[in-house]
Amino acid sequence: MAAERGAELLRPPTSSGRATFLELFFDLAFVVALTRVSQRFAGLSDDTGWALVEGFGRTLLLFLALWLIWSHTAWITSRYEPEQPIIQAVVVGTMFAGLVMAVALPRAMEERALPFAVAYLMVMVVRPLVIAAALRGHPRRLVPFRLAVWASASAPLWLAGALGPDRLRLPLWAAALAVDYLAWTLGWPLPWLGASEVGAWRIAGTHLADRYQQMFLIALGESILVIGVVFSGTDYSAVRAAAFAVAFAISALLWRIYFHRAGLLLAEALDRSAMPGRLGARSERTHLLIVFSVLVTSVGYELVIDNPFGPPRPSWLLFVVSGPMLFLVARMRLEYEIFGRVSPSRVTGLLALLLFTPALARWAPMVGLCVVAAVLALVALLDGLRSRGRPLEGSASPIGREASGERDSEA
């Protein structure tokens, strides 16, 4: 009887595949968080050497913690019915914790470390226990129970990093985050229970694809916000106006390249996959790279619009060129996940940026931004020429193509 009551939380086959208004509301906290991440990156513009590497690593760690919170929430609403009151309460509670993390983020590696860590642990430890209790006797309750156990194992590292000396915070939190990501990859194995194979999980594929695409668009929206805010806050000039226009063109090209064929068919690929959980897990890591690359690129916009012909620095090269390069790598990975191949256009674009990078290190930031825009325009043009006159092909993902066979009872 308890198992039947717990089953009410599961997503029925008739549930809508689209994201709910509550989930879109939830994303607002992460709009704030992504803006804070880009601001921390922008603060590295004058750093060089080890200071630049350490600052970049600190901000990357904070981003990865936020991403884990967001991606786990996306999977929760893809596995459980988001219209159920308990799931809605979980999402709202996670949103509040995410907002606390966003507020603490600018100084999360300094004096605001404790609120950031506590908010993170409240989501990672308490949330799965609430879901496990709501599932009652249903076999799926073991999955959130596993999450809570593993999160409890890494919690001392998070708290020690927050309360201990500042010099130990980065290594302790890096170790804690590595435990959390490793647990997700391995399926949170426990003695006597084994692991829960994520690839065998039952998920709403269309919904998960929708959530990934929405987060990509949120990251793009953050880049547009950066363009507008930076340009409106500086002295108007022809070169700054040109940098503003080129930066907007790059964001538009990132949108075009993502959604051309592969990005457009993500939902179809997940729906047609014999094991959508496996493809969804791979796609989660791909979209982590995509969202991060857009954030890094947006920091480059800020640096160039603020000083288009300033002296070249390692920091601006890191953001202006490395961001688009990472985007192309992630987009190639996405194409392989959808079609089992990689188009020459993206390889051509990546090689072009690699070849230009040594020269760009000696040129003004504006030159680098224009080169990036030209390379991305070439990729989009080659995509268009390759697909012109051809019907839209269906997805043919090589991931999870085989039949799933016996599924885990926790799936």
XYZ file of C-alpha atoms in Angstrom:
411
model
C 0.000 0.000 0.000
C 2.841 2.389 0.884
C 4.512 1.577 -2.418
C 1.317 2.476 -4.281
C 1.132 5.838 -2.509
C 4.789 6.477 -3.302
C 4.172 5.631 -6.962
C 1.959 8.716 -7.231
C 5.156 10.791 -7.344
C 6.415 9.092 -10.496
C 5.912 10.715 -13.872
C 3.077 8.963 -15.733
C 3.440 8.329 -19.485
C 0.702 10.911 -20.114
C 2.589 13.694 -18.313
C 3.491 16.720 -20.438
C 7.025 16.676 -21.754
C 7.360 20.442 -21.517
C 8.918 22.271 -18.586
C 6.429 23.669 -16.084
C 6.109 27.317 -15.114
C 7.542 26.394 -11.724
C 10.734 25.132 -13.376
C 11.043 28.331 -15.400
C 10.577 30.252 -12.152
C 13.264 28.064 -10.579
C 15.687 29.026 -13.346
C 15.555 32.672 -12.272
C 17.813 31.891 -9.322
C 20.347 30.455 -11.717
C 20.159 33.519 -13.949
C 21.493 35.426 -10.939
C 24.053 32.699 -10.234
C 25.436 32.642 -13.787
C 25.746 36.432 -13.753
C 27.777 36.200 -10.538
C 29.999 33.523 -12.078
C 30.772 35.706 -15.101
C 31.501 38.644 -12.786
C 34.037 36.562 -10.865
C 35.686 35.569 -14.136
C 35.760 39.188 -15.311
C 37.570 40.109 -12.095
C 40.530 38.037 -13.320
C 41.205 40.367 -16.271
C 44.310 41.906 -14.690
C 45.730 38.662 -13.279
C 48.611 36.754 -14.793
C 50.515 33.550 -14.098
C 49.511 31.498 -11.068
C 47.054 34.134 -9.839
C 45.074 33.759 -13.075
C 45.147 29.954 -12.894
C 44.089 29.873 -9.242
C 41.347 32.452 -9.730
C 40.014 30.589 -12.740
C 40.044 27.306 -10.794
C 38.169 28.825 -7.843
C 35.419 30.212 -10.057
C 35.198 26.985 -12.057
C 34.675 25.050 -8.821
C 31.801 27.309 -7.796
C 30.216 26.933 -11.229
C 30.467 23.129 -11.054
C 28.754 23.132 -7.652
C 25.905 25.219 -9.060
C 25.641 23.005 -12.123
C 25.338 19.871 -9.981
C 22.418 21.437 -8.102
C 20.681 22.493 -11.323
C 21.237 19.224 -13.213
C 20.049 17.066 -10.305
C 16.891 19.184 -10.161
C 16.336 18.718 -13.904
C 16.578 14.957 -13.461
C 14.198 15.029 -10.484
C 11.496 16.795 -12.496
C 12.117 14.404 -15.404
C 11.638 11.323 -13.173
C 8.920 12.580 -10.839
C 5.668 14.385 -11.541
C 6.402 18.112 -11.115
C 2.730 18.837 -10.433
C 2.871 16.870 -7.167
C 2.958 19.250 -4.143
C 5.966 17.548 -2.547
C 8.005 17.855 -5.760
C 6.965 21.489 -6.091
C 8.078 22.107 -2.501
C 11.421 20.457 -3.291
C 11.912 22.657 -6.363
C 11.035 25.871 -4.489
C 13.339 24.912 -1.623
C 16.141 24.209 -4.077
C 15.511 27.563 -5.730
C 15.946 29.362 -2.412
C 19.169 27.483 -1.706
C 20.401 28.295 -5.221
C 19.638 31.970 -4.631
C 21.609 31.883 -1.361
C 24.526 30.331 -3.241
C 24.241 33.022 -5.933
C 24.272 35.822 -3.345
C 27.263 34.290 -1.568
C 29.129 33.466 -4.786
C 31.081 36.737 -5.313
C 32.866 36.108 -1.988
C 32.166 32.378 -1.629
C 35.871 31.557 -1.546
C 36.408 34.229 1.090
C 34.183 35.374 3.986
C 30.894 33.971 2.556
C 32.146 30.390 2.310
C 29.925 29.039 5.094
C 26.517 30.155 3.702
C 27.526 28.863 0.259
C 28.519 25.441 1.649
C 25.493 25.144 3.955
C 23.058 26.000 1.142
C 24.761 23.434 -1.107
C 24.600 20.704 1.566
C 20.964 21.427 2.372
C 20.131 20.555 -1.232
C 22.487 17.599 -1.553
C 21.682 15.958 1.794
C 18.200 17.067 2.886
C 16.440 17.097 -0.490
C 17.027 13.400 -1.335
C 15.911 12.405 2.169
C 12.632 14.293 1.653
C 12.064 12.536 -1.672
C 12.962 9.126 -0.198
C 10.455 9.668 2.631
C 7.752 10.737 0.148
C 8.329 7.592 -1.952
C 7.665 5.464 1.139
C 7.884 1.797 0.248
C 8.505 2.254 -3.476
C 11.766 0.683 -4.791
C 12.864 4.041 -6.194
C 13.354 5.357 -2.670
C 16.785 3.677 -2.659
C 18.094 6.091 -5.313
C 17.639 9.332 -3.289
C 18.801 7.427 -0.207
C 22.063 6.684 -2.015
C 22.447 10.362 -2.920
C 22.000 11.409 0.694
C 24.573 8.894 1.950
C 27.224 9.971 -0.553
C 26.499 13.684 0.021
C 26.867 13.095 3.761
C 30.259 11.511 3.089
C 31.516 14.634 1.289
C 29.834 17.073 3.730
C 32.752 17.136 6.219
C 35.049 18.286 3.415
C 32.673 21.110 2.478
C 32.323 22.239 6.099
C 36.040 21.918 6.836
C 36.779 24.026 3.779
C 34.250 26.673 4.833
C 35.383 26.854 8.482
C 39.108 26.174 8.077
C 41.970 28.351 6.853
C 41.478 30.135 3.550
C 44.493 28.417 1.970
C 42.858 24.988 2.456
C 39.453 25.931 1.069
C 40.206 25.278 -2.593
C 41.776 21.805 -2.154
C 39.132 20.671 0.356
C 36.232 21.845 -1.770
C 37.811 20.425 -4.913
C 38.070 17.035 -3.182
C 34.452 17.272 -1.976
C 33.176 18.171 -5.431
C 35.204 15.347 -6.966
C 33.474 12.919 -4.579
C 30.043 14.270 -5.542
C 30.710 14.019 -9.279
C 32.339 10.603 -8.967
C 29.321 9.328 -7.042
C 27.003 10.575 -9.811
C 29.169 8.852 -12.441
C 29.336 5.533 -10.568
C 25.653 5.483 -9.619
C 26.189 6.115 -5.875
C 27.279 2.557 -4.998
C 26.665 1.343 -1.438
C 27.616 -1.906 0.359
C 25.001 -4.644 -0.053
C 23.004 -2.441 -2.441
C 25.505 -2.020 -5.242
C 25.154 0.863 -7.704
C 22.124 2.367 -9.412
C 22.810 2.370 -13.157
C 21.820 5.830 -14.338
C 21.597 4.579 -17.913
C 18.659 2.342 -16.952
C 16.641 5.095 -15.283
C 13.201 5.896 -16.645
C 13.070 9.579 -17.545
C 10.935 11.924 -19.615
C 13.354 12.433 -22.513
C 11.548 15.378 -24.083
C 11.435 17.146 -20.745
C 15.140 16.630 -20.055
C 16.075 17.896 -23.520
C 13.849 20.911 -22.958
C 15.619 21.694 -19.686
C 19.105 21.456 -21.216
C 18.129 23.719 -24.098
C 16.566 26.218 -21.727
C 19.756 26.411 -19.676
C 21.747 26.991 -22.861
C 19.398 29.841 -23.767
C 19.725 31.263 -20.245
C 23.504 31.293 -20.666
C 23.098 33.024 -24.028
C 20.725 35.502 -22.393
C 23.370 36.223 -19.767
C 25.841 36.976 -22.560
C 23.371 39.414 -24.136
C 22.928 41.047 -20.724
C 26.702 41.477 -20.446
C 26.863 43.069 -23.902
C 24.121 45.568 -23.089
C 25.271 46.463 -19.578
C 28.943 46.931 -20.487
C 28.234 48.993 -23.602
C 25.698 51.208 -21.836
C 28.094 51.806 -18.950
C 31.091 52.980 -20.992
C 31.800 56.062 -23.046
C 30.251 55.752 -26.480
C 32.685 55.521 -29.385
C 32.819 53.969 -32.831
C 35.220 51.180 -31.797
C 33.149 50.258 -28.740
C 30.029 50.223 -30.895
C 31.812 47.901 -33.324
C 32.852 45.597 -30.465
C 29.249 45.635 -29.222
C 27.976 44.585 -32.678
C 30.603 41.855 -33.128
C 29.876 40.428 -29.669
C 26.161 40.247 -30.476
C 26.950 38.527 -33.770
C 28.991 35.880 -31.929
C 26.096 35.135 -29.555
C 23.738 34.820 -32.520
C 26.190 32.464 -34.236
C 26.499 30.317 -31.100
C 22.698 29.990 -31.102
C 22.665 29.091 -34.799
C 25.460 26.516 -34.554
C 23.923 24.834 -31.503
C 20.426 24.425 -32.918
C 21.447 23.492 -36.444
C 20.279 19.884 -36.810
C 21.782 18.217 -33.719
C 20.552 20.668 -31.070
C 17.139 20.699 -32.701
C 16.850 16.896 -32.527
C 17.959 16.347 -28.926
C 14.427 15.637 -27.712
C 13.804 13.193 -30.575
C 17.062 11.369 -29.828
C 16.143 10.942 -26.168
C 12.639 9.741 -27.041
C 13.911 7.200 -29.578
C 16.754 5.880 -27.439
C 16.323 2.409 -25.963
C 18.122 3.718 -22.868
C 17.318 7.451 -22.595
C 18.941 7.614 -19.169
C 22.327 6.783 -20.652
C 22.006 9.354 -23.431
C 20.627 11.894 -20.941
C 23.653 11.433 -18.668
C 26.059 11.934 -21.584
C 24.105 14.963 -22.763
C 24.222 16.431 -19.254
C 28.018 16.544 -19.357
C 27.946 17.957 -22.881
C 25.642 20.789 -21.870
C 27.809 21.515 -18.851
C 30.629 22.246 -21.321
C 28.333 24.224 -23.623
C 26.941 26.453 -20.872
C 30.388 26.997 -19.384
C 31.828 27.910 -22.795
C 29.108 30.525 -23.323
C 29.826 32.032 -19.901
C 33.547 32.223 -20.632
C 32.845 33.788 -24.028
C 30.599 36.432 -22.457
C 33.454 37.495 -20.180
C 35.501 38.068 -23.336
C 32.767 40.391 -24.596
C 33.072 42.491 -21.455
C 36.836 42.788 -21.693
C 36.828 43.754 -25.378
C 33.918 46.220 -25.270
C 35.508 47.926 -22.274
C 38.901 48.327 -23.979
C 38.842 47.234 -27.655
C 42.420 48.186 -28.487
C 44.082 47.742 -25.128
C 47.290 45.762 -24.680
C 46.947 41.997 -25.229
C 46.893 39.972 -22.003
C 46.735 36.229 -21.280
C 43.407 36.723 -19.501
C 41.564 38.207 -22.488
C 42.924 35.498 -24.800
C 41.667 32.879 -22.332
C 38.127 34.247 -22.507
C 37.840 35.603 -26.059
C 39.291 32.571 -27.858
C 39.106 29.619 -25.428
C 35.367 30.052 -24.857
C 34.403 29.585 -28.536
C 36.950 26.769 -28.892
C 35.383 24.893 -25.980
C 31.941 25.519 -27.475
C 32.966 23.896 -30.764
C 34.415 20.879 -28.932
C 31.207 20.464 -26.924
C 29.084 20.939 -30.043
C 31.040 18.159 -31.790
C 30.346 15.930 -28.813
C 26.625 16.771 -29.028
C 26.559 15.959 -32.737
C 28.134 12.573 -32.076
C 25.538 11.886 -29.381
C 22.699 12.648 -31.808
C 24.033 11.292 -35.119
C 27.103 9.197 -34.313
C 29.338 11.440 -36.441
C 31.115 14.815 -36.447
C 30.733 17.335 -39.281
C 33.891 18.740 -40.908
C 32.671 22.314 -40.394
C 33.200 22.243 -36.629
C 36.579 20.549 -36.972
C 37.576 23.233 -39.481
C 36.494 25.997 -37.113
C 38.358 24.514 -34.165
C 41.564 24.067 -36.177
C 41.314 27.627 -37.487
C 41.067 29.042 -33.960
C 44.000 26.901 -32.828
C 46.128 28.153 -35.711
C 45.216 31.801 -35.087
C 45.781 31.693 -31.312
C 49.593 32.319 -31.320
C 49.136 35.384 -33.524
C 46.149 36.653 -31.522
C 48.310 36.699 -28.379
C 50.144 39.657 -29.931
C 47.169 41.521 -31.361
C 44.608 43.842 -29.829
C 41.514 42.280 -28.203
C 39.224 43.667 -30.918
C 41.163 41.785 -33.583
C 40.717 38.543 -31.678
C 36.976 39.113 -31.297
C 36.625 39.744 -35.034
C 38.613 36.609 -35.888
C 36.384 34.515 -33.604
C 33.268 35.976 -35.251
C 34.663 35.228 -38.734
C 35.511 31.616 -37.834
C 32.076 30.973 -36.293
C 30.431 32.556 -39.343
C 32.428 30.164 -41.526
C 31.214 27.204 -39.451
C 27.594 28.362 -39.770
C 28.029 28.920 -43.520
C 29.506 25.438 -44.060
C 26.658 23.955 -42.030
C 24.128 25.725 -44.211
C 25.803 24.661 -47.459
C 26.029 21.040 -46.323
C 22.353 20.824 -45.401
C 20.936 22.949 -48.236
C 18.379 21.020 -50.235
C 18.569 17.992 -47.949
C 15.618 16.835 -45.839
C 15.988 17.041 -42.069
C 17.555 13.732 -41.076
C 16.356 11.770 -38.076
C 18.467 11.146 -35.011
C 20.656 8.044 -35.021
C 22.327 8.145 -31.648
C 24.851 5.359 -30.998
C 24.385 5.837 -27.240
C 21.838 3.557 -25.616
C 20.892 2.104 -28.985
C 20.820 -1.442 -27.682
C 17.769 -2.776 -25.898
C 17.961 -2.318 -22.172
C 17.113 -5.913 -21.257
C 16.461 -6.395 -17.567
C 16.045 -3.079 -15.859
C 17.032 -2.259 -12.315
C 14.026 -2.333 -10.007
C 15.051 1.126 -8.823
C 14.759 2.590 -12.334
